[in-house]
Amino acid sequence: MAKTTAKTSTQMTRMNGKRVRIVTRVTATGTSVKVTDAAPKEWELQAAQVRALRAMPEYGKQFLLAGDQNSAKRGPRAQMEATAAGMTPGEADLRIYLAGGQLRMIENKVGKGRLSPAQVGRHAALARLGHAIEVVRADACAGAAVRAVELVRGWLNQ
């Protein structure tokens, strides 16, 4: 019996203005193509959270937020400037400033995305100082926004 081998390729592109994932599988018996919605990018999860949190009636009265994009791609000069100015690899995506001098943080991951080594180290260092970071895993922007609102409501009610 002959061994059959299959070759699979994946690419991301835009169709009708929407990001999609195209998986092509070629076997001895034919070719199949499957097109599905692409997972959101991490910054898109964060942007949805920021919109939802700023829409809360408590925003500006009981809490404020600040976002980071320390993982943004930069050239060598921009990277040097960012590092010199205090940009720190592994910093959480969102900082939530609560009344009473409390700080909470949210880190976003798409699906089963893993924390980078810099994030693992930074989160551990912050935890040693008493600052926990909540990791929000989501496959859609709406789910990330709902989870962020739930977290902040919980922190406000503590």
PDB file of C-alpha atoms in Angstrom:
ATOM      1  CA  MET A   1       0.000   0.000   0.000  1.00  0.00           C
ATOM      2  CA  ALA A   2       1.467   3.347  -1.052  1.00  0.00           C
ATOM      3  CA  LYS A   3       1.852   6.153   1.418  1.00  0.00           C
ATOM      4  CA  THR A   4      -0.123   9.260   0.599  1.00  0.00           C
ATOM      5  CA  THR A   5       1.235  12.620   1.532  1.00  0.00           C
ATOM      6  CA  ALA A   6      -0.746  15.776   1.873  1.00  0.00           C
ATOM      7  CA  LYS A   7       0.584  19.281   1.597  1.00  0.00           C
ATOM      8  CA  THR A   8      -1.215  22.011   3.514  1.00  0.00           C
ATOM      9  CA  SER A   9      -0.607  25.728   3.201  1.00  0.00           C
ATOM     10  CA  THR A  10      -2.196  28.596   5.103  1.00  0.00           C
ATOM     11  CA  GLN A  11      -2.339  32.254   4.229  1.00  0.00           C
ATOM     12  CA  MET A  12      -4.062  35.356   5.550  1.00  0.00           C
ATOM     13  CA  THR A  13      -5.559  37.912   3.211  1.00  0.00           C
ATOM     14  CA  ARG A  14      -8.478  40.283   2.811  1.00  0.00           C
ATOM     15  CA  MET A  15     -11.664  39.439   0.979  1.00  0.00           C
ATOM     16  CA  ASN A  16     -14.385  42.087   0.670  1.00  0.00           C
ATOM     17  CA  GLY A  17     -12.536  44.186   3.268  1.00  0.00           C
ATOM     18  CA  LYS A  18     -12.455  41.378   5.846  1.00  0.00           C
ATOM     19  CA  ARG A  19      -9.400  39.429   7.070  1.00  0.00           C
ATOM     20  CA  VAL A  20      -9.710  35.748   6.208  1.00  0.00           C
ATOM     21  CA  ARG A  21      -7.627  32.608   6.591  1.00  0.00           C
ATOM     22  CA  ILE A  22      -7.274  30.384   3.524  1.00  0.00           C
ATOM     23  CA  VAL A  23      -6.199  26.769   4.067  1.00  0.00           C
ATOM     24  CA  THR A  24      -5.298  24.804   0.952  1.00  0.00           C
ATOM     25  CA  ARG A  25      -4.783  21.053   1.194  1.00  0.00           C
ATOM     26  CA  VAL A  26      -3.366  19.102  -1.731  1.00  0.00           C
ATOM     27  CA  THR A  27      -3.532  15.293  -1.694  1.00  0.00           C
ATOM     28  CA  ALA A  28      -3.166  12.589  -4.292  1.00  0.00           C
ATOM     29  CA  THR A  29      -6.935  12.585  -4.722  1.00  0.00           C
ATOM     30  CA  GLY A  30      -7.402  16.336  -5.157  1.00  0.00           C
ATOM     31  CA  THR A  31      -7.246  19.812  -3.702  1.00  0.00           C
ATOM     32  CA  SER A  32      -9.496  21.378  -1.097  1.00  0.00           C
ATOM     33  CA  VAL A  33      -9.676  25.037  -0.101  1.00  0.00           C
ATOM     34  CA  LYS A  34     -11.294  26.269   3.084  1.00  0.00           C
ATOM     35  CA  VAL A  35     -11.852  29.969   3.815  1.00  0.00           C
ATOM     36  CA  THR A  36     -12.688  31.060   7.380  1.00  0.00           C
ATOM     37  CA  ASP A  37     -12.707  34.338   9.273  1.00  0.00           C
ATOM     38  CA  ALA A  38      -9.260  35.182  10.600  1.00  0.00           C
ATOM     39  CA  ALA A  39      -8.785  35.536  14.328  1.00  0.00           C
ATOM     40  CA  PRO A  40      -8.611  39.166  15.443  1.00  0.00           C
ATOM     41  CA  LYS A  41      -5.258  40.737  16.123  1.00  0.00           C
ATOM     42  CA  GLU A  42      -4.395  41.395  19.748  1.00  0.00           C
ATOM     43  CA  TRP A  43      -4.589  45.168  19.297  1.00  0.00           C
ATOM     44  CA  GLU A  44      -8.147  44.759  18.006  1.00  0.00           C
ATOM     45  CA  LEU A  45      -9.144  42.970  21.235  1.00  0.00           C
ATOM     46  CA  GLN A  46      -7.556  45.794  23.216  1.00  0.00           C
ATOM     47  CA  ALA A  47      -9.293  48.503  21.159  1.00  0.00           C
ATOM     48  CA  ALA A  48     -12.671  46.829  21.742  1.00  0.00           C
ATOM     49  CA  GLN A  49     -11.960  46.713  25.475  1.00  0.00           C
ATOM     50  CA  VAL A  50     -10.987  50.390  25.557  1.00  0.00           C
ATOM     51  CA  ARG A  51     -14.206  51.392  23.760  1.00  0.00           C
ATOM     52  CA  ALA A  52     -16.333  49.314  26.153  1.00  0.00           C
ATOM     53  CA  LEU A  53     -14.539  50.518  29.290  1.00  0.00           C
ATOM     54  CA  ARG A  54     -14.730  54.186  28.277  1.00  0.00           C
ATOM     55  CA  ALA A  55     -18.474  53.741  27.698  1.00  0.00           C
ATOM     56  CA  MET A  56     -19.018  52.651  31.314  1.00  0.00           C
ATOM     57  CA  PRO A  57     -20.694  55.323  33.483  1.00  0.00           C
ATOM     58  CA  GLU A  58     -17.967  54.814  36.124  1.00  0.00           C
ATOM     59  CA  TYR A  59     -15.198  55.774  33.678  1.00  0.00           C
ATOM     60  CA  GLY A  60     -13.541  59.021  34.726  1.00  0.00           C
ATOM     61  CA  LYS A  61     -15.243  58.930  38.121  1.00  0.00           C
ATOM     62  CA  GLN A  62     -14.150  55.625  39.662  1.00  0.00           C
ATOM     63  CA  PHE A  63     -11.449  54.478  37.237  1.00  0.00           C
ATOM     64  CA  LEU A  64      -9.241  55.519  34.334  1.00  0.00           C
ATOM     65  CA  LEU A  65      -7.235  53.439  31.896  1.00  0.00           C
ATOM     66  CA  ALA A  66      -4.034  53.578  29.904  1.00  0.00           C
ATOM     67  CA  GLY A  67      -2.989  51.244  27.119  1.00  0.00           C
ATOM     68  CA  ASP A  68       0.390  50.015  25.973  1.00  0.00           C
ATOM     69  CA  GLN A  69       1.718  48.441  22.831  1.00  0.00           C
ATOM     70  CA  ASN A  70       5.197  47.493  23.904  1.00  0.00           C
ATOM     71  CA  SER A  71       5.271  44.611  21.445  1.00  0.00           C
ATOM     72  CA  ALA A  72       4.797  46.855  18.400  1.00  0.00           C
ATOM     73  CA  LYS A  73       7.273  46.214  15.605  1.00  0.00           C
ATOM     74  CA  ARG A  74       9.979  48.877  15.472  1.00  0.00           C
ATOM     75  CA  GLY A  75      13.146  49.412  13.526  1.00  0.00           C
ATOM     76  CA  PRO A  76      16.502  49.439  15.369  1.00  0.00           C
ATOM     77  CA  ARG A  77      16.516  53.207  15.978  1.00  0.00           C
ATOM     78  CA  ALA A  78      12.877  53.353  17.113  1.00  0.00           C
ATOM     79  CA  GLN A  79      13.499  50.340  19.387  1.00  0.00           C
ATOM     80  CA  MET A  80      16.506  52.073  20.958  1.00  0.00           C
ATOM     81  CA  GLU A  81      14.500  55.272  21.491  1.00  0.00           C
ATOM     82  CA  ALA A  82      11.550  53.381  23.006  1.00  0.00           C
ATOM     83  CA  THR A  83      13.792  51.449  25.393  1.00  0.00           C
ATOM     84  CA  ALA A  84      15.673  54.594  26.420  1.00  0.00           C
ATOM     85  CA  ALA A  85      12.348  56.325  27.105  1.00  0.00           C
ATOM     86  CA  GLY A  86      11.243  53.536  29.468  1.00  0.00           C
ATOM     87  CA  MET A  87       9.265  51.212  27.190  1.00  0.00           C
ATOM     88  CA  THR A  88       9.484  47.845  28.945  1.00  0.00           C
ATOM     89  CA  PRO A  89       9.087  44.477  27.194  1.00  0.00           C
ATOM     90  CA  GLY A  90       6.398  42.335  28.798  1.00  0.00           C
ATOM     91  CA  GLU A  91       4.340  45.214  30.216  1.00  0.00           C
ATOM     92  CA  ALA A  92       0.584  44.546  30.369  1.00  0.00           C
ATOM     93  CA  ASP A  93      -1.671  45.785  27.568  1.00  0.00           C
ATOM     94  CA  LEU A  94      -4.057  47.804  29.752  1.00  0.00           C
ATOM     95  CA  ARG A  95      -3.565  49.498  33.082  1.00  0.00           C
ATOM     96  CA  ILE A  96      -6.690  50.251  35.072  1.00  0.00           C
ATOM     97  CA  TYR A  97      -6.300  52.994  37.668  1.00  0.00           C
ATOM     98  CA  LEU A  98      -8.912  52.617  40.409  1.00  0.00           C
ATOM     99  CA  ALA A  99      -9.902  55.118  43.090  1.00  0.00           C
ATOM    100  CA  GLY A 100      -7.870  54.784  46.265  1.00  0.00           C
ATOM    101  CA  GLY A 101      -4.544  54.380  44.463  1.00  0.00           C
ATOM    102  CA  GLN A 102      -5.170  50.848  43.206  1.00  0.00           C
ATOM    103  CA  LEU A 103      -3.700  49.539  39.964  1.00  0.00           C
ATOM    104  CA  ARG A 104      -5.023  46.537  38.027  1.00  0.00           C
ATOM    105  CA  MET A 105      -3.728  45.248  34.705  1.00  0.00           C
ATOM    106  CA  ILE A 106      -5.065  43.266  31.762  1.00  0.00           C
ATOM    107  CA  GLU A 107      -3.010  41.260  29.274  1.00  0.00           C
ATOM    108  CA  ASN A 108      -4.724  40.099  26.073  1.00  0.00           C
ATOM    109  CA  LYS A 109      -4.128  36.917  24.137  1.00  0.00           C
ATOM    110  CA  VAL A 110      -5.939  35.718  21.052  1.00  0.00           C
ATOM    111  CA  GLY A 111      -7.240  32.176  21.531  1.00  0.00           C
ATOM    112  CA  LYS A 112      -4.554  29.942  22.989  1.00  0.00           C
ATOM    113  CA  GLY A 113      -1.744  32.450  22.388  1.00  0.00           C
ATOM    114  CA  ARG A 114       1.113  32.149  24.851  1.00  0.00           C
ATOM    115  CA  LEU A 115       2.817  34.757  26.960  1.00  0.00           C
ATOM    116  CA  SER A 116       6.249  35.710  25.636  1.00  0.00           C
ATOM    117  CA  PRO A 117       9.289  35.081  27.855  1.00  0.00           C
ATOM    118  CA  ALA A 118       9.448  38.863  28.486  1.00  0.00           C
ATOM    119  CA  GLN A 119       5.799  38.839  29.595  1.00  0.00           C
ATOM    120  CA  VAL A 120       6.301  35.856  31.903  1.00  0.00           C
ATOM    121  CA  GLY A 121       9.262  37.589  33.555  1.00  0.00           C
ATOM    122  CA  ARG A 122       7.620  41.010  33.801  1.00  0.00           C
ATOM    123  CA  HIS A 123       4.344  39.621  35.158  1.00  0.00           C
ATOM    124  CA  ALA A 124       6.246  37.626  37.798  1.00  0.00           C
ATOM    125  CA  ALA A 125       8.234  40.728  38.821  1.00  0.00           C
ATOM    126  CA  LEU A 126       5.035  42.759  39.125  1.00  0.00           C
ATOM    127  CA  ALA A 127       3.368  39.977  41.136  1.00  0.00           C
ATOM    128  CA  ARG A 128       6.288  40.047  43.598  1.00  0.00           C
ATOM    129  CA  LEU A 129       5.406  43.713  44.195  1.00  0.00           C
ATOM    130  CA  GLY A 130       1.746  42.830  44.722  1.00  0.00           C
ATOM    131  CA  HIS A 131       0.421  43.712  41.242  1.00  0.00           C
ATOM    132  CA  ALA A 132      -1.513  40.871  39.645  1.00  0.00           C
ATOM    133  CA  ILE A 133      -2.209  40.824  35.910  1.00  0.00           C
ATOM    134  CA  GLU A 134      -5.378  39.233  34.524  1.00  0.00           C
ATOM    135  CA  VAL A 135      -4.884  37.450  31.208  1.00  0.00           C
ATOM    136  CA  VAL A 136      -7.947  37.718  28.974  1.00  0.00           C
ATOM    137  CA  ARG A 137      -8.115  35.081  26.243  1.00  0.00           C
ATOM    138  CA  ALA A 138     -10.607  35.722  23.475  1.00  0.00           C
ATOM    139  CA  ASP A 139     -11.327  34.683  19.903  1.00  0.00           C
ATOM    140  CA  ALA A 140     -13.529  37.703  19.210  1.00  0.00           C
ATOM    141  CA  CYS A 141     -13.437  41.392  20.077  1.00  0.00           C
ATOM    142  CA  ALA A 142     -16.899  41.326  21.668  1.00  0.00           C
ATOM    143  CA  GLY A 143     -15.857  38.589  24.109  1.00  0.00           C
ATOM    144  CA  ALA A 144     -12.698  40.478  25.086  1.00  0.00           C
ATOM    145  CA  ALA A 145     -14.713  43.643  25.718  1.00  0.00           C
ATOM    146  CA  VAL A 146     -17.302  41.836  27.845  1.00  0.00           C
ATOM    147  CA  ARG A 147     -14.578  40.182  29.926  1.00  0.00           C
ATOM    148  CA  ALA A 148     -12.771  43.498  30.524  1.00  0.00           C
ATOM    149  CA  VAL A 149     -16.009  45.144  31.686  1.00  0.00           C
ATOM    150  CA  GLU A 150     -16.689  42.172  34.009  1.00  0.00           C
ATOM    151  CA  LEU A 151     -13.204  42.459  35.501  1.00  0.00           C
ATOM    152  CA  VAL A 152     -13.458  46.202  36.106  1.00  0.00           C
ATOM    153  CA  ARG A 153     -16.965  45.906  37.608  1.00  0.00           C
ATOM    154  CA  GLY A 154     -15.603  43.233  39.957  1.00  0.00           C
ATOM    155  CA  TRP A 155     -12.654  45.409  40.954  1.00  0.00           C
ATOM    156  CA  LEU A 156     -14.947  48.379  41.584  1.00  0.00           C
ATOM    157  CA  ASN A 157     -17.159  46.254  43.864  1.00  0.00           C
ATOM    158  CA  GLN A 158     -14.303  44.943  46.037  1.00  0.00           C
TER     159      GLN A 158
END
